[in-house]
mmCIF file of C-alpha atoms and ligand atoms in Angstrom:
data_model
loop_
_atom_site.group_PDB
_atom_site.id
_atom_site.type_symbol
_atom_site.label_atom_id
_atom_site.label_comp_id
_atom_site.label_asym_id
_atom_site.label_seq_id
_atom_site.Cartn_x
_atom_site.Cartn_y
_atom_site.Cartn_z
ATOM 1 C CA MET K 1 0.000 0.000 0.000
ATOM 2 C CA SER K 2 1.398 3.377 -0.940
ATOM 3 C CA ARG K 3 1.740 5.968 1.782
ATOM 4 C CA VAL K 4 1.213 9.636 0.927
ATOM 5 C CA LEU K 5 4.377 11.559 1.799
ATOM 6 C CA ILE K 6 3.646 14.954 0.239
ATOM 7 C CA GLU K 7 0.234 16.540 -0.106
ATOM 8 C CA LEU K 8 -0.197 20.028 -1.555
ATOM 9 C CA SER K 9 -3.699 21.509 -1.617
ATOM 10 C CA ASP K 10 -4.443 24.745 -3.505
ATOM 11 C CA VAL K 11 -0.979 26.077 -2.855
ATOM 12 C CA LYS K 12 -0.095 29.586 -3.975
ATOM 13 C CA LYS K 13 3.230 31.344 -3.771
ATOM 14 C CA VAL K 14 3.426 35.086 -4.281
ATOM 15 C CA PHE K 15 6.677 37.067 -4.055
ATOM 16 C CA ARG K 16 6.053 40.661 -3.088
ATOM 17 C CA THR K 17 8.499 43.501 -3.382
ATOM 18 C CA GLU K 18 7.635 47.196 -3.074
ATOM 19 C CA GLU K 19 7.090 47.534 -6.826
ATOM 20 C CA VAL K 20 5.949 44.120 -8.040
ATOM 21 C CA GLU K 21 3.963 41.074 -7.071
ATOM 22 C CA THR K 22 5.029 37.832 -8.748
ATOM 23 C CA HIS K 23 2.555 34.988 -8.719
ATOM 24 C CA ALA K 24 5.132 32.197 -8.924
ATOM 25 C CA LEU K 25 2.682 29.347 -8.206
ATOM 26 C CA SER K 26 -1.135 29.259 -8.405
ATOM 27 C CA ASP K 27 -3.523 26.550 -7.236
ATOM 28 C CA ILE K 28 -1.009 23.741 -7.052
ATOM 29 C CA SER K 29 -2.542 20.482 -5.806
ATOM 30 C CA PHE K 30 -0.982 17.044 -5.954
ATOM 31 C CA THR K 31 0.247 14.197 -3.812
ATOM 32 C CA ILE K 32 3.488 12.253 -3.931
ATOM 33 C CA ASN K 33 3.653 8.813 -2.365
ATOM 34 C CA ALA K 34 6.572 7.432 -0.416
ATOM 35 C CA ASN K 35 9.132 5.878 -2.779
ATOM 36 C CA ASP K 36 7.759 7.745 -5.818
ATOM 37 C CA TYR K 37 10.226 9.071 -8.382
ATOM 38 C CA VAL K 38 8.836 12.302 -9.818
ATOM 39 C CA SER K 39 10.335 14.693 -12.332
ATOM 40 C CA ILE K 40 9.208 18.306 -12.629
ATOM 41 C CA SER K 41 9.711 20.153 -15.900
ATOM 42 C CA GLY K 42 8.698 23.376 -17.604
ATOM 43 C CA PRO K 43 10.254 26.496 -19.130
ATOM 44 C CA SER K 44 12.603 28.771 -17.245
ATOM 45 C CA GLY K 45 10.799 30.955 -14.715
ATOM 46 C CA CYS K 46 7.659 28.780 -14.542
ATOM 47 C CA GLY K 47 8.057 28.075 -10.808
ATOM 48 C CA LYS K 48 9.968 24.786 -10.612
ATOM 49 C CA SER K 49 12.572 25.924 -8.072
ATOM 50 C CA THR K 50 9.908 27.726 -6.069
ATOM 51 C CA LEU K 51 7.907 24.502 -5.893
ATOM 52 C CA LEU K 52 10.941 22.487 -4.814
ATOM 53 C CA SER K 53 11.777 25.090 -2.130
ATOM 54 C CA LEU K 54 8.260 24.796 -0.733
ATOM 55 C CA ILE K 55 8.371 20.991 -0.744
ATOM 56 C CA GLY K 56 11.830 21.138 0.854
ATOM 57 C CA LEU K 57 10.703 23.564 3.574
ATOM 58 C CA LEU K 58 13.185 26.199 2.455
ATOM 59 C CA ASP K 59 10.250 28.556 1.997
ATOM 60 C CA THR K 60 6.587 28.753 3.018
ATOM 61 C CA VAL K 61 3.347 28.801 1.036
ATOM 62 C CA THR K 62 1.476 32.110 0.680
ATOM 63 C CA GLU K 63 -1.865 30.317 0.627
ATOM 64 C CA GLY K 64 -3.057 26.724 0.748
ATOM 65 C CA GLN K 65 -1.908 23.717 2.709
ATOM 66 C CA TYR K 66 1.182 21.547 2.682
ATOM 67 C CA LYS K 67 1.114 18.251 4.539
ATOM 68 C CA LEU K 68 4.351 16.308 4.899
ATOM 69 C CA ALA K 69 3.992 12.734 6.143
ATOM 70 C CA GLY K 70 0.498 13.604 7.381
ATOM 71 C CA HIS K 71 1.565 16.711 9.329
ATOM 72 C CA ASP K 72 0.445 20.167 8.316
ATOM 73 C CA VAL K 73 3.701 22.052 7.810
ATOM 74 C CA SER K 74 2.167 25.114 6.073
ATOM 75 C CA ALA K 75 2.605 27.398 9.035
ATOM 76 C CA ILE K 76 5.210 25.902 11.348
ATOM 77 C CA SER K 77 8.089 27.992 12.744
ATOM 78 C CA LYS K 78 11.363 28.468 10.935
ATOM 79 C CA ALA K 79 13.187 26.463 13.608
ATOM 80 C CA GLU K 80 10.782 23.564 13.231
ATOM 81 C CA ARG K 81 11.159 23.695 9.443
ATOM 82 C CA SER K 82 14.956 23.534 9.787
ATOM 83 C CA ARG K 83 14.722 20.614 12.163
ATOM 84 C CA ILE K 84 12.476 18.577 9.840
ATOM 85 C CA ARG K 85 14.554 19.535 6.803
ATOM 86 C CA ASN K 86 17.771 18.472 8.468
ATOM 87 C CA LYS K 87 16.392 15.076 9.357
ATOM 88 C CA GLU K 88 14.028 14.168 6.523
ATOM 89 C CA ILE K 89 15.104 16.054 3.399
ATOM 90 C CA GLY K 90 18.247 15.914 1.276
ATOM 91 C CA PHE K 91 18.744 18.757 -1.229
ATOM 92 C CA ILE K 92 20.899 18.612 -4.358
ATOM 93 C CA PHE K 93 21.476 21.800 -6.380
ATOM 94 C CA GLN K 94 22.665 22.560 -9.897
ATOM 95 C CA SER K 95 25.658 24.514 -8.579
ATOM 96 C CA PHE K 96 26.585 21.867 -5.946
ATOM 97 C CA ASN K 97 26.628 24.487 -3.120
ATOM 98 C CA LEU K 98 29.600 22.969 -1.327
ATOM 99 C CA ILE K 99 31.418 25.191 1.162
ATOM 100 C CA SER K 100 34.775 26.049 -0.386
ATOM 101 C CA ASP K 101 36.849 26.249 2.799
ATOM 102 C CA LEU K 102 35.621 22.930 4.185
ATOM 103 C CA THR K 103 37.076 19.591 3.064
ATOM 104 C CA VAL K 104 34.945 16.914 1.423
ATOM 105 C CA GLU K 105 34.361 15.108 4.720
ATOM 106 C CA GLU K 106 33.640 18.353 6.582
ATOM 107 C CA ASN K 107 31.072 19.331 3.945
ATOM 108 C CA VAL K 108 29.286 15.998 4.244
ATOM 109 C CA ASP K 109 29.423 16.136 8.032
ATOM 110 C CA LEU K 110 28.062 19.686 8.294
ATOM 111 C CA PRO K 111 24.308 18.894 8.307
ATOM 112 C CA LEU K 112 24.935 15.968 10.668
ATOM 113 C CA SER K 113 26.797 18.241 13.083
ATOM 114 C CA TYR K 114 23.548 20.142 13.733
ATOM 115 C CA ARG K 115 21.906 16.998 15.084
ATOM 116 C CA ASP K 116 22.319 16.709 18.835
ATOM 117 C CA SER K 117 21.338 13.061 18.791
ATOM 118 C CA LEU K 118 24.430 11.931 16.883
ATOM 119 C CA SER K 119 27.783 11.175 18.494
ATOM 120 C CA LYS K 120 31.018 12.103 16.752
ATOM 121 C CA SER K 121 31.764 8.438 15.966
ATOM 122 C CA GLN K 122 28.291 7.901 14.521
ATOM 123 C CA ARG K 123 28.808 10.957 12.319
ATOM 124 C CA ILE K 124 32.197 9.709 11.092
ATOM 125 C CA GLN K 125 30.597 6.417 10.153
ATOM 126 C CA MET K 126 27.691 8.099 8.345
ATOM 127 C CA VAL K 127 30.045 10.391 6.401
ATOM 128 C CA ASP K 128 32.167 7.381 5.445
ATOM 129 C CA GLU K 129 29.181 5.387 4.298
ATOM 130 C CA ALA K 130 27.779 8.256 2.211
ATOM 131 C CA LEU K 131 31.131 8.964 0.534
ATOM 132 C CA LYS K 132 31.562 5.276 -0.278
ATOM 133 C CA LYS K 133 28.111 5.210 -1.876
ATOM 134 C CA VAL K 134 29.137 7.953 -4.323
ATOM 135 C CA SER K 135 32.690 6.550 -4.739
ATOM 136 C CA MET K 136 34.344 9.643 -3.293
ATOM 137 C CA ASP K 137 35.816 8.137 -0.105
ATOM 138 C CA HIS K 138 39.308 8.451 -1.597
ATOM 139 C CA ARG K 139 38.984 12.273 -1.666
ATOM 140 C CA LYS K 140 37.967 12.968 1.939
ATOM 141 C CA LYS K 141 40.681 15.550 2.635
ATOM 142 C CA HIS K 142 40.306 17.384 -0.656
ATOM 143 C CA TYR K 143 38.711 20.808 -0.966
ATOM 144 C CA PRO K 144 35.879 21.377 -3.500
ATOM 145 C CA SER K 145 38.142 23.457 -5.788
ATOM 146 C CA GLN K 146 40.437 20.418 -6.150
ATOM 147 C CA LEU K 147 37.602 18.319 -7.603
ATOM 148 C CA SER K 148 35.926 18.163 -11.011
ATOM 149 C CA GLY K 149 32.289 19.248 -11.355
ATOM 150 C CA GLY K 150 31.123 15.649 -11.465
ATOM 151 C CA GLN K 151 33.071 14.833 -8.302
ATOM 152 C CA GLN K 152 31.723 17.929 -6.535
ATOM 153 C CA GLN K 153 28.175 16.903 -7.372
ATOM 154 C CA ARG K 154 28.833 13.401 -6.027
ATOM 155 C CA VAL K 155 30.084 14.940 -2.771
ATOM 156 C CA ALA K 156 26.969 17.121 -2.681
ATOM 157 C CA ILE K 157 24.879 13.965 -3.106
ATOM 158 C CA ALA K 158 26.798 12.336 -0.243
ATOM 159 C CA ARG K 159 25.974 15.380 1.884
ATOM 160 C CA ALA K 160 22.305 15.091 0.908
ATOM 161 C CA ILE K 161 22.045 11.380 1.760
ATOM 162 C CA ALA K 162 24.386 11.084 4.773
ATOM 163 C CA GLY K 163 21.553 11.700 7.234
ATOM 164 C CA LYS K 164 19.375 9.059 5.554
ATOM 165 C CA PRO K 165 16.547 11.420 4.579
ATOM 166 C CA SER K 166 13.223 9.992 3.421
ATOM 167 C CA LEU K 167 12.938 12.618 0.670
ATOM 168 C CA ILE K 168 15.554 13.673 -1.882
ATOM 169 C CA LEU K 169 15.004 16.889 -3.828
ATOM 170 C CA ALA K 170 17.240 17.719 -6.764
ATOM 171 C CA ASP K 171 17.063 21.035 -8.650
ATOM 172 C CA GLU K 172 18.592 20.527 -12.102
ATOM 173 C CA PRO K 173 21.363 18.366 -10.594
ATOM 174 C CA THR K 174 22.950 17.609 -13.974
ATOM 175 C CA GLY K 175 22.649 21.141 -15.367
ATOM 176 C CA ASN K 176 26.365 21.902 -14.943
ATOM 177 C CA LEU K 177 27.694 18.461 -15.893
ATOM 178 C CA ASP K 178 28.856 16.818 -19.105
ATOM 179 C CA SER K 179 26.834 13.836 -20.268
ATOM 180 C CA LYS K 180 29.097 11.205 -18.685
ATOM 181 C CA ASN K 181 28.992 12.819 -15.239
ATOM 182 C CA ALA K 182 25.284 13.540 -15.655
ATOM 183 C CA GLU K 183 24.729 9.847 -16.305
ATOM 184 C CA ALA K 184 26.660 8.934 -13.128
ATOM 185 C CA VAL K 185 24.523 11.307 -11.067
ATOM 186 C CA MET K 186 21.289 9.959 -12.578
ATOM 187 C CA ALA K 187 22.445 6.384 -11.909
ATOM 188 C CA LEU K 188 23.025 7.338 -8.262
ATOM 189 C CA LEU K 189 19.509 8.756 -8.020
ATOM 190 C CA ASP K 190 18.151 5.526 -9.536
ATOM 191 C CA ASP K 191 20.044 3.558 -6.865
ATOM 192 C CA LEU K 192 18.654 5.732 -4.086
ATOM 193 C CA HIS K 193 15.155 5.257 -5.454
ATOM 194 C CA ARG K 194 15.630 1.495 -5.590
ATOM 195 C CA SER K 195 16.768 1.487 -1.967
ATOM 196 C CA GLY K 196 13.554 3.205 -0.883
ATOM 197 C CA SER K 197 14.029 6.981 -1.165
ATOM 198 C CA THR K 198 11.345 9.281 -2.506
ATOM 199 C CA ILE K 199 12.827 11.421 -5.254
ATOM 200 C CA CYS K 200 11.690 14.661 -6.792
ATOM 201 C CA ILE K 201 13.884 16.080 -9.524
ATOM 202 C CA VAL K 202 13.593 19.317 -11.497
ATOM 203 C CA THR K 203 15.126 18.837 -14.898
ATOM 204 C CA HIS K 204 15.269 20.317 -18.399
ATOM 205 C CA ASP K 205 16.796 17.155 -19.762
ATOM 206 C CA PRO K 206 14.188 14.806 -21.290
ATOM 207 C CA ARG K 207 16.555 11.877 -20.781
ATOM 208 C CA SER K 208 16.720 12.547 -17.032
ATOM 209 C CA ALA K 209 12.971 13.117 -16.856
ATOM 210 C CA SER K 210 12.326 9.798 -18.583
ATOM 211 C CA ARG K 211 13.884 7.919 -15.663
ATOM 212 C CA ALA K 212 11.141 9.044 -13.286
ATOM 213 C CA GLN K 213 7.843 7.216 -12.790
ATOM 214 C CA ARG K 214 5.879 10.372 -13.217
ATOM 215 C CA ASN K 215 6.328 13.782 -14.782
ATOM 216 C CA ILE K 216 4.708 16.981 -13.594
ATOM 217 C CA ASP K 217 4.732 19.722 -16.219
ATOM 218 C CA ILE K 218 4.445 23.334 -15.094
ATOM 219 C CA HIS K 219 3.689 26.469 -17.106
ATOM 220 C CA ASP K 220 3.373 29.943 -15.578
ATOM 221 C CA GLY K 221 2.934 28.562 -12.080
ATOM 222 C CA VAL K 222 0.228 25.998 -12.845
ATOM 223 C CA ILE K 223 0.395 22.275 -13.505
ATOM 224 C CA ILE K 224 -0.525 21.634 -17.139
ATOM 225 C CA ALA K 225 0.161 17.897 -17.177
ATOM 226 C CA ASP K 226 0.790 15.146 -14.640
ATOM 227 C CA THR K 227 1.733 11.969 -16.468
ATOM 228 C CA ALA K 228 2.609 8.500 -15.260
ATOM 229 C CA GLN K 229 5.565 7.062 -17.125
ATOM 230 C CA VAL K 230 6.167 3.404 -17.718
ATOM 231 C CA ASN K 231 9.544 1.796 -17.386
ATOM 232 C CA PRO K 232 11.289 3.680 -14.577
ATOM 233 C CA HIS K 233 15.077 3.345 -14.694
ATOM 234 C CA ALA K 234 14.675 2.734 -18.412
ATOM 235 C CA THR K 235 17.966 2.398 -20.181
ATOM 236 C CA SER K 236 19.128 5.902 -21.018
ATOM 237 C CA THR K 237 19.550 6.919 -24.633
ATOM 238 C CA SER K 238 23.342 6.849 -24.349
ATOM 239 C CA GLU K 239 23.249 3.318 -22.962
ATOM 240 C CA LYS K 240 20.815 2.337 -25.686
ATOM 241 C CA THR K 241 23.150 3.756 -28.319
ATOM 242 C CA GLU K 242 26.053 1.926 -26.746
ATOM 243 C CA TRP K 243 24.075 -1.322 -26.727
ATOM 244 C CA ALA K 244 22.806 -0.740 -30.230
ATOM 245 C CA SER K 245 26.316 -0.130 -31.559
ATOM 246 C CA ARG K 246 27.648 -3.175 -29.744
ATOM 247 C CA ILE K 247 24.878 -5.308 -31.207
ATOM 248 C CA GLU K 248 25.594 -3.852 -34.649
ATOM 249 C CA GLU K 249 29.280 -4.650 -34.193
ATOM 250 C CA THR K 250 28.487 -8.230 -33.264
ATOM 251 C CA THR K 251 26.149 -8.544 -36.206
ATOM 252 C CA GLU K 252 28.776 -7.144 -38.579
ATOM 253 C CA LYS K 253 31.395 -9.577 -37.328
ATOM 254 C CA ALA K 254 29.029 -12.513 -37.634
HETATM 255 P P1 ADP T 301 12.162 28.121 -12.442
HETATM 256 O O1 ADP T 301 12.914 27.384 -11.395
HETATM 257 O O2 ADP T 301 11.073 27.326 -13.061
HETATM 258 O O3 ADP T 301 13.068 28.693 -13.497
HETATM 259 P P2 ADP T 301 11.522 29.940 -10.279
HETATM 260 O O4 ADP T 301 10.742 29.089 -9.357
HETATM 261 O O5 ADP T 301 12.938 30.208 -9.907
HETATM 262 O O6 ADP T 301 11.425 29.374 -11.773
HETATM 263 O O7 ADP T 301 10.799 31.352 -10.418
HETATM 264 C C1 ADP T 301 9.404 31.495 -10.676
HETATM 265 C C2 ADP T 301 9.042 32.970 -10.707
HETATM 266 O O8 ADP T 301 9.148 33.516 -9.401
HETATM 267 C C3 ADP T 301 9.940 33.808 -11.583
HETATM 268 O O9 ADP T 301 9.181 34.812 -12.194
HETATM 269 C C4 ADP T 301 10.927 34.406 -10.619
HETATM 270 O O10 ADP T 301 11.439 35.610 -11.107
HETATM 271 C C5 ADP T 301 10.082 34.586 -9.381
HETATM 272 N N1 ADP T 301 10.867 34.468 -8.125
HETATM 273 C C6 ADP T 301 11.512 33.365 -7.694
HETATM 274 N N2 ADP T 301 12.095 33.585 -6.493
HETATM 275 C C7 ADP T 301 11.818 34.881 -6.168
HETATM 276 C C8 ADP T 301 12.136 35.716 -5.053
HETATM 277 N N3 ADP T 301 12.836 35.252 -4.019
HETATM 278 N N4 ADP T 301 11.675 36.987 -5.069
HETATM 279 C C9 ADP T 301 10.931 37.455 -6.106
HETATM 280 N N5 ADP T 301 10.598 36.722 -7.179
HETATM 281 C C10 ADP T 301 11.024 35.446 -7.227
HETATM 282 MG MG1 MG T 302 14.956 26.972 -11.237
#
């Protein structure tokens, strides 16, 4: 039985400055079940990042209700939002957002260090485990500037998953990566999904979007399509091409 993890009802987000009012999101309603893999797409400026920030408790709704794991989180305090975010939500950004004067292991440990319930040795173990998962445990003492973009994003993923969050939110995580590194990041997200995480990814890349079970399409702050997709973790186009060429090769030789 699927459990509803995220429930948005008639959510609106308005940004107000002295001169202008921007209606970034209007009447957004949908649910996401635990262990769903959802991609969000739409043109630049349509409200994708705003939506992810609301889901990730980085910001609050202007109107409407947001229930996370059955709890109404629409109007909770900033401190409470931070606490839930730290424990339940892992964020991955296009620009990695690593802290430049902290080492790889210090970056991954940072969110864990805010949790009173964890001992230093537990944290070391969690950091280790997360870095192993993204194959970056051999670069613990490096600084972000000493790593390639793909490696930095893998460290950022380690930071997002070290605390074993139930929800992983990724805002164009492959936007700054070449196709090979993008593929590695998408494969990691597939793995996390298979091991039980709920994943919500904003992406421009149709190949990345095709790996999700469901695509939500946004235009001007409203959902214009919400489509179930068959074949999650479908072989990516590049893999297909690779397979196709290998098969062709074999056929030629035969
Ligand atoms: P997307 O991620 O789809 O490109 P965003 O969610 O970043 O779009 O932005 C949606 C709209 O809200 C845009 O018009 C943007 O300019 C506006 N917006 C986003 N954040 C803010 C903010 N903090 N203050 C004012 N306007 C904002
Ligand atoms: Mg955006």
